[in-house]
Structures are given as C-alpha cells and as structure tokens.
Coordinates of C-alpha atoms in Angstrom, one line a residue:
M25 CA 2.1 -60.4 -64.4
I26 CA 0.7 -57.3 -63.3
G27 CA -1.1 -58.9 -60.6
R28 CA 2.0 -60.7 -59.3
A29 CA 4.0 -57.2 -59.5
C30 CA 1.2 -55.7 -57.4
A31 CA 0.9 -58.3 -54.8
S32 CA 4.6 -57.8 -54.0
S33 CA 4.8 -54.1 -54.2
C34 CA 1.4 -52.9 -53.0
R35 CA 1.0 -54.7 -49.8
G36 CA 0.3 -52.7 -46.7
L37 CA 2.3 -52.2 -43.3
S38 CA 3.0 -55.2 -41.6
L39 CA 1.6 -55.4 -37.8
V40 CA 5.3 -54.5 -36.4
E41 CA 5.7 -51.7 -38.8
L42 CA 2.3 -50.0 -37.6
L43 CA 3.2 -50.5 -34.1
V44 CA 6.8 -49.0 -34.6
S45 CA 5.2 -45.8 -36.6
T46 CA 2.5 -45.4 -34.0
A47 CA 5.0 -45.4 -31.1
L48 CA 7.0 -43.1 -32.8
G49 CA 4.1 -40.6 -33.6
L50 CA 3.1 -41.0 -29.9
L51 CA 6.6 -40.1 -28.7
L52 CA 6.6 -37.1 -31.0
T53 CA 3.3 -35.9 -29.9
A54 CA 4.5 -36.4 -26.3
G55 CA 7.7 -34.3 -26.7
M56 CA 5.5 -31.5 -28.5
A57 CA 3.2 -31.5 -25.6
A58 CA 5.9 -31.4 -23.1
L59 CA 7.6 -28.5 -24.9
Y60 CA 4.5 -26.8 -25.1
L61 CA 3.5 -27.2 -21.4
E62 CA 7.3 -26.4 -20.4
Y63 CA 6.8 -23.3 -22.5
K64 CA 3.6 -22.3 -20.8
R65 CA 4.8 -23.0 -17.5
H66 CA 7.7 -20.5 -18.2
Y67 CA 5.4 -18.0 -19.6
F68 CA 3.3 -18.1 -16.7
Y69 CA 5.8 -18.0 -14.2
D70 CA 7.1 -14.8 -16.2
E71 CA 3.8 -13.3 -16.1
Q72 CA 3.3 -13.9 -12.2
L73 CA 6.9 -12.4 -11.6
A74 CA 6.2 -9.3 -13.8
R75 CA 2.9 -8.7 -12.3
L76 CA 4.4 -9.3 -8.7
Q77 CA 7.5 -6.9 -9.6
E78 CA 4.9 -4.2 -10.8
N79 CA 2.7 -4.4 -7.8
G80 CA 5.8 -4.1 -5.4
R81 CA 7.0 -1.1 -7.3
Y82 CA 3.7 0.6 -7.2
A83 CA 3.4 -0.2 -3.5
T84 CA 6.8 1.0 -2.7
R85 CA 6.3 4.3 -4.4
L86 CA 2.5 4.7 -2.9
L87 CA 4.1 4.5 0.6
S88 CA 7.2 6.5 0.0
R89 CA 4.9 9.2 -1.2
E90 CA 2.6 9.3 1.7
L91 CA 5.5 9.1 4.1
A92 CA 7.1 12.2 2.5
M93 CA 4.0 14.2 2.7
A94 CA 3.1 13.0 6.5
G95 CA 2.9 16.0 8.8
F96 CA 2.4 18.3 6.0
F97 CA -0.4 20.8 7.0
A98 CA -1.3 23.8 4.7
G99 CA 2.5 24.4 3.9
S100 CA 4.0 25.9 6.8
L101 CA 1.6 25.1 10.0
S102 CA 2.8 23.2 12.8
A103 CA 0.2 20.8 14.1
A104 CA 0.2 22.6 17.4
E105 CA -1.7 25.6 15.7
I106 CA -4.5 23.3 14.4
P107 CA -7.4 22.6 16.8
A108 CA -8.7 19.1 16.6
V109 CA -12.4 18.0 15.7
A110 CA -14.2 14.9 15.8
I111 CA -15.7 13.8 12.6
G112 CA -19.0 11.8 12.1
R113 CA -17.7 8.1 12.1
D114 CA -14.3 8.6 13.4
C115 CA -11.6 6.0 14.2
N116 CA -11.6 6.9 17.9
A117 CA -14.2 7.8 20.4
D118 CA -12.0 11.0 21.2
G119 CA -11.5 12.1 17.7
W120 CA -8.6 10.9 15.5
A121 CA -8.8 11.7 11.7
L122 CA -8.5 15.6 12.4
D123 CA -6.4 15.5 15.3
A124 CA -3.1 16.8 13.8
S125 CA -0.9 16.4 16.9
R126 CA -0.1 12.9 15.8
S127 CA 0.7 13.0 12.3
L128 CA 2.5 9.7 12.3
D129 CA 1.8 6.6 14.1
M130 CA 2.1 2.9 13.7
V131 CA 1.0 -0.5 15.1
N132 CA 3.6 -3.3 15.4
D133 CA 3.2 -6.8 14.6
Y134 CA -0.7 -6.9 14.8
S135 CA -1.9 -10.1 16.7
P136 CA -5.8 -10.9 16.3
P137 CA -8.2 -10.7 17.9
A138 CA -6.4 -8.1 20.3
D139 CA -7.6 -4.4 20.1
I140 CA -5.9 -2.3 17.7
T141 CA -3.7 0.2 19.6
T142 CA -1.0 2.2 18.1
T143 CA 2.6 2.9 19.5
A144 CA 1.3 6.3 20.8
G145 CA -1.6 4.6 22.7
T146 CA -4.4 5.4 20.3
S147 CA -7.2 2.8 19.8
L148 CA -8.3 2.4 16.2
A149 CA -11.9 1.1 16.5
C150 CA -12.6 2.0 12.8
L151 CA -10.6 -1.3 11.8
E152 CA -11.8 -4.8 11.9
G153 CA -9.1 -6.8 13.8
G154 CA -10.2 -10.2 12.2
T155 CA -9.5 -9.0 8.8
I156 CA -6.2 -7.9 9.3
A157 CA -3.1 -10.2 8.5
A158 CA -1.4 -11.5 11.9
G159 CA 2.0 -10.4 12.2
S160 CA 2.0 -7.3 9.9
D161 CA 2.3 -3.6 11.0
M162 CA 0.2 -0.8 10.2
L163 CA 1.0 2.9 9.1
A164 CA -1.2 5.9 10.3
I165 CA -0.6 9.1 8.3
K166 CA -2.3 12.5 8.6
R167 CA -1.8 15.5 6.5
T168 CA -3.6 18.1 4.2
A169 CA -3.4 17.8 0.5
A170 CA -0.3 18.9 -1.3
L171 CA -1.9 22.0 -2.9
A172 CA -4.8 24.2 -1.8
S173 CA -8.2 23.6 -3.0
L174 CA -8.7 27.3 -3.3
E175 CA -6.2 30.1 -2.5
N176 CA -6.0 33.6 -3.6
G177 CA -9.6 33.3 -5.0
L178 CA -8.1 30.6 -7.6
I179 CA -9.6 27.0 -7.8
A180 CA -7.3 24.0 -7.8
S181 CA -7.3 22.3 -11.3
G182 CA -8.3 18.9 -9.9
L183 CA -11.0 20.3 -7.8
S184 CA -14.6 18.9 -8.9
A185 CA -17.7 20.5 -8.2
S186 CA -19.0 17.5 -6.0
R187 CA -22.0 18.2 -3.6
S188 CA -20.6 15.5 -1.2
E189 CA -19.4 17.3 2.1
R190 CA -15.6 17.0 2.7
W191 CA -13.4 18.2 5.4
F192 CA -11.2 21.2 4.7
L193 CA -8.6 23.3 6.7
R194 CA -9.2 26.9 6.4
V195 CA -6.2 29.3 6.8
Q196 CA -6.4 32.8 7.0
A197 CA -3.7 35.4 8.1
D198 CA -4.0 36.3 11.7
Q199 CA -6.6 33.8 12.4
V200 CA -6.6 30.5 13.9
P201 CA -6.7 27.7 11.1
Q202 CA -10.1 25.7 11.6
W203 CA -11.3 22.6 10.0
H204 CA -14.7 22.8 8.2
R205 CA -16.9 20.3 6.4
I206 CA -18.0 21.9 3.2
K207 CA -18.9 20.8 -0.3
P208 CA -16.5 21.2 -3.2
V209 CA -19.0 22.9 -5.0
E210 CA -19.5 25.7 -2.4
L211 CA -15.8 26.1 -2.6
V212 CA -16.0 26.6 -6.4
S213 CA -18.5 29.2 -5.9
L214 CA -16.1 31.2 -3.6
A215 CA -13.7 31.8 -6.6
G216 CA -13.6 35.3 -7.5
S217 CA -16.0 36.1 -4.7
G218 CA -13.2 38.1 -2.6
E219 CA -12.4 35.2 -0.5
T220 CA -8.9 35.8 1.1
A221 CA -8.6 32.4 3.0
A222 CA -6.8 29.3 1.9
W223 CA -8.8 25.9 1.8
W224 CA -6.9 22.6 2.0
Q225 CA -8.4 19.2 2.0
A226 CA -7.8 17.0 5.1
V227 CA -5.9 13.5 4.6
A228 CA -6.0 10.8 7.1
K229 CA -5.0 7.2 6.2
I230 CA -4.2 3.9 7.8
F231 CA -2.4 1.3 5.6
Y232 CA -2.7 -2.3 6.9
V233 CA -2.6 -5.6 5.2
R234 CA -5.9 -7.5 4.8
R235 CA -5.9 -11.5 4.6
Y236 CA -8.1 -11.2 1.4
S237 CA -8.8 -9.0 -1.4
D238 CA -12.6 -9.5 -2.2
P239 CA -14.7 -7.8 0.1
E240 CA -17.6 -10.1 -0.8
N241 CA -15.3 -13.3 -0.4
S242 CA -13.2 -13.5 2.8
S243 CA -11.7 -16.8 2.0
D244 CA -10.1 -15.7 -1.2
D245 CA -6.6 -16.0 0.5
L246 CA -5.2 -13.1 -1.4
P247 CA -3.7 -10.7 1.0
T248 CA -3.9 -7.1 0.1
L249 CA -2.7 -3.8 1.1
C250 CA -5.5 -1.7 2.1
V251 CA -6.0 1.7 3.6
E252 CA -8.5 3.2 5.9
A253 CA -9.2 6.8 4.6
L254 CA -11.1 9.6 5.4
V255 CA -13.9 10.0 2.9
G256 CA -16.7 12.9 3.4
D257 CA -17.5 12.4 7.1
A258 CA -16.3 9.1 7.9
M259 CA -13.6 6.5 7.6
G260 CA -13.8 4.0 4.8
T261 CA -12.0 1.2 3.2
R262 CA -10.2 1.0 -0.1
C263 CA -8.0 -1.9 -1.2
L264 CA -4.9 -0.9 -3.2
V265 CA -2.3 -3.6 -4.2
E266 CA -3.2 -7.4 -4.3
G267 CA -0.3 -9.8 -3.2
V268 CA 1.1 -7.8 -0.2
E269 CA 1.6 -10.3 2.4
N270 CA 3.5 -8.4 5.1
L271 CA 4.5 -4.7 6.1
Q272 CA 7.0 -4.0 8.4
L273 CA 8.2 -0.5 9.6
E274 CA 11.3 0.6 11.5
L275 CA 11.0 4.3 12.6
G276 CA 14.1 6.5 12.8
V277 CA 14.5 8.8 15.9
D278 CA 16.3 11.8 15.9
S279 CA 17.3 12.0 19.8
D280 CA 19.8 15.2 19.2
G281 CA 17.3 17.4 17.2
D282 CA 19.8 17.7 14.3
G283 CA 17.3 16.3 11.7
V284 CA 18.9 13.1 11.3
A285 CA 17.9 9.6 12.6
N286 CA 20.0 8.3 15.0
R287 CA 18.6 5.0 15.4
F288 CA 15.8 2.9 13.7
L289 CA 13.3 1.4 16.1
S290 CA 10.5 -1.3 15.2
A291 CA 8.3 0.0 18.0
P292 CA 9.6 3.5 19.5
P293 CA 8.2 4.5 22.8
M294 CA 5.3 6.9 22.8
A295 CA 7.7 9.5 24.3
E296 CA 9.8 9.5 21.2
M297 CA 7.2 9.2 18.5
Q298 CA 7.3 13.1 18.0
Q299 CA 11.1 12.7 17.4
V300 CA 10.6 10.3 14.4
V301 CA 12.2 11.9 11.2
A302 CA 12.5 8.9 8.8
V303 CA 10.7 5.4 8.4
R304 CA 12.2 2.2 6.9
F305 CA 9.7 0.0 5.6
Y306 CA 9.7 -3.3 4.1
L307 CA 7.0 -5.0 2.0
L308 CA 6.7 -8.9 1.1
L309 CA 4.7 -9.6 -2.1
R310 CA 3.7 -12.9 -3.6
S311 CA 2.4 -14.0 -6.8
L312 CA -1.3 -13.7 -7.5
A313 CA -1.4 -17.1 -8.3
P314 CA 0.7 -20.3 -7.6
V315 CA 3.4 -21.7 -10.1
T316 CA 3.1 -25.2 -11.0
G317 CA 6.3 -27.1 -10.4
Y318 CA 7.6 -24.1 -8.1
R319 CA 8.5 -24.8 -4.3
N320 CA 9.0 -21.8 -2.2
K321 CA 11.7 -22.7 0.3
K322 CA 13.2 -19.2 1.0
I323 CA 13.3 -17.4 4.2
Y324 CA 12.7 -13.8 4.1
R325 CA 14.2 -10.9 6.2
L326 CA 12.0 -7.7 6.7
G327 CA 14.3 -5.7 8.9
E328 CA 14.3 -7.4 12.1
V329 CA 11.5 -9.7 11.3
L330 CA 12.3 -13.1 9.6
V331 CA 9.6 -14.8 7.7
P332 CA 9.9 -18.6 7.4
A333 CA 9.8 -20.5 4.4
K334 CA 6.1 -21.2 3.2
E335 CA 6.6 -24.3 1.4
D336 CA 3.9 -23.2 -1.3
S337 CA 4.2 -22.8 -4.9
F338 CA 4.0 -18.9 -4.6
L339 CA 6.8 -16.5 -6.0
R340 CA 7.7 -13.9 -3.4
R341 CA 10.0 -10.9 -3.4
V342 CA 10.9 -8.2 -0.8
F343 CA 10.6 -4.5 -1.5
S344 CA 12.0 -1.9 0.9
A345 CA 12.8 1.9 1.1
T346 CA 13.9 4.4 3.6
V347 CA 12.1 7.9 3.5
S348 CA 12.9 11.3 5.3
L349 CA 9.9 12.8 6.7
R350 CA 11.1 16.3 5.8
N351 CA 8.0 18.1 6.7
R352 CA 8.4 16.6 10.3
V353 CA 12.4 17.1 10.2
R354 CA 11.6 20.9 9.3
L355 CA 9.4 21.5 12.4
I356 CA 11.7 19.6 14.7
S357 CA 14.7 21.4 13.6
G358 CA 13.0 24.9 13.3
N359 CA 14.1 25.2 9.7
D360 CA 11.0 26.7 7.9
R361 CA 12.9 27.1 4.6
G362 CA 10.4 25.9 1.7
A363 CA 7.5 26.8 3.7
G364 CA 4.2 26.9 1.4
N365 CA 4.9 24.0 -0.5
A366 CA 4.8 20.4 0.2
I367 CA 7.8 18.3 0.4
G368 CA 8.0 15.2 -1.0

C-alpha cells in the first residue's frame, strides 16, 4: 500500500518539466547578467564622464591662471626694462626663455612636420614637431613668479634650499634689473645678510597638445596637454592633463589703447601681438577610455574651428574661457595701479 502511494507521489520531474525549468533558469540568469552588464556600462560611462569633466575643469583653471599672469615681471617692471639673456639649452638660438619682450605668443593650427614658428616669427626648436597633435594651437607665456623668492631680507615660505641652479630676476632700486643663475640655497643664505634687492624666479612655458601620454610609448594614442618649461638652465617637458585632444586660441587685440579687446583673431599679425589684452581659449577633451555601446557622432565648434565627428566610442566635451591679460593691459594703458602685486 505504501509502495503504491510512493510510486504515484514520489516520481521525479518529467523531461518536459526539466527542460521548462532549465529554460526559465537560463532566462532568469540571462536577465540578471544583462542587468549587471547594463549597470556596469552606465557606471563606466559615468566614471569616464566625471574624469573628463574633472580634467577639463583643471585644464581650464590652469590655463586661465597662466594667462592672467602673462607679462608679470617683478610686480611693476615693463619688459623693455629687462635685458634678455640666453640660457644653456634655450628654445631658440637667439635666446627665447629670458627675453621678456614677447611675454605672450602662439602657434596657430600646427601642421607637422613643418618648423614650429610662432605668430611673432620665433622658431621654437626645443619642441619636437612629430610629437604634437596636428591642427592644435600652442601657447607661449613668459613672466616671473607671483611672489619674490627673497625680498626685504625675507625668504618666501615656498622656497626650498635646493642646490640646483635656477634663473632669477634681481631687482634693486636705481639699478637695471638683471637675470642671474643662482642656487636657491644661496638665496636662503642671503636672508638677514643685508641684501636689499628682490629676487623673482623666472617662468617660461609653452603649452601644447601631444599625441600621446606615456613618454615611453608614443603609440598609446592618449592625447595630453603638455608644457615645455624652463627648468634650471634648460627647457624640459612635463605633461599635465590627459585626454586633451585640441587647443584653440583667439587673441583679443586692443587697437585703440583703452585696455579692452576690439576684436578676437585666431592668428593676429606680428605687428598687433603687442596689443593683445585678452585671450579666449577652447579645449576639446575626450574620455580616457572608449565606452562600449557609445558612438560619437557630434561635431564640435572651437571658436572658428569645427572638429568633425570622430565616429568612435570616446566621450567628448568642449571647455572654454576668456581671460583678460591685466598685467599687459596695465602696461599698454599706462595704468600702474596695483604695481608690486601679481594680477591674477
């Protein structure tokens, strides 16, 4: 009796029931996998977008700060007061880094492998043309540091006791300002010694977009904002922000001397470079990695330049800012208010 009851109630699943339950399990698993992959894709999209925006904001602040400081030489000096000096490995055979007469310059829409020549006619031999992104602009800025490294016998808080020589502008009343190559540790020793001159560190930078990020791997295909800067007695390369794909500049020319730009030009003639009082720049940034399932079909406008759709899987955004070159405005308009302090 018990055997017959078990035979009717204890039998296993039929083949059809097993197949149906297996199919349902597979569908449920596939649904969960699809949901996980979609979540992961959205997470990756948001992560790449966040990094892109962070890099864009940082690059915008960086260039804005540098432009605002362009033409600042020891507080109130004009470039005409400072004799030029050639450094050990300069960017031009005639001396460029410590020639204050051209505190702002640019290269418009560089096309390799041509020589790198600025709007003002200066050849920048310290840059390797083959590494630079085609169609991008370059920005050259010269100035001194915002604060004196040594002034009134007091050392600036950020000055280290380094023994590597650097270039400083020595400024003393009733004397012609001069560039000097000196070790910071020697400046430290001058503190309290009765030194009456002020010492301002030299800054010379060329910002450009390099085709790759890793200096050991030129095929990594990650465009990067880099700078060729004065380090010690030579120009040296340092990369700043990954994902910067294009830099475009428009220079605001003040043709009537009122300190306000009358028009913005992508490549002003050499004669008008000294009348530039503002710069508008555009940065095109892309994500550091491609996003699965995304197709970039957008056209981007960077001022007068249109960048066609890339038809790839990278996210892109345009960042822009307009910066008044107030240190140059002050000198052009003859307004010396605020002399002695960096503007920017």
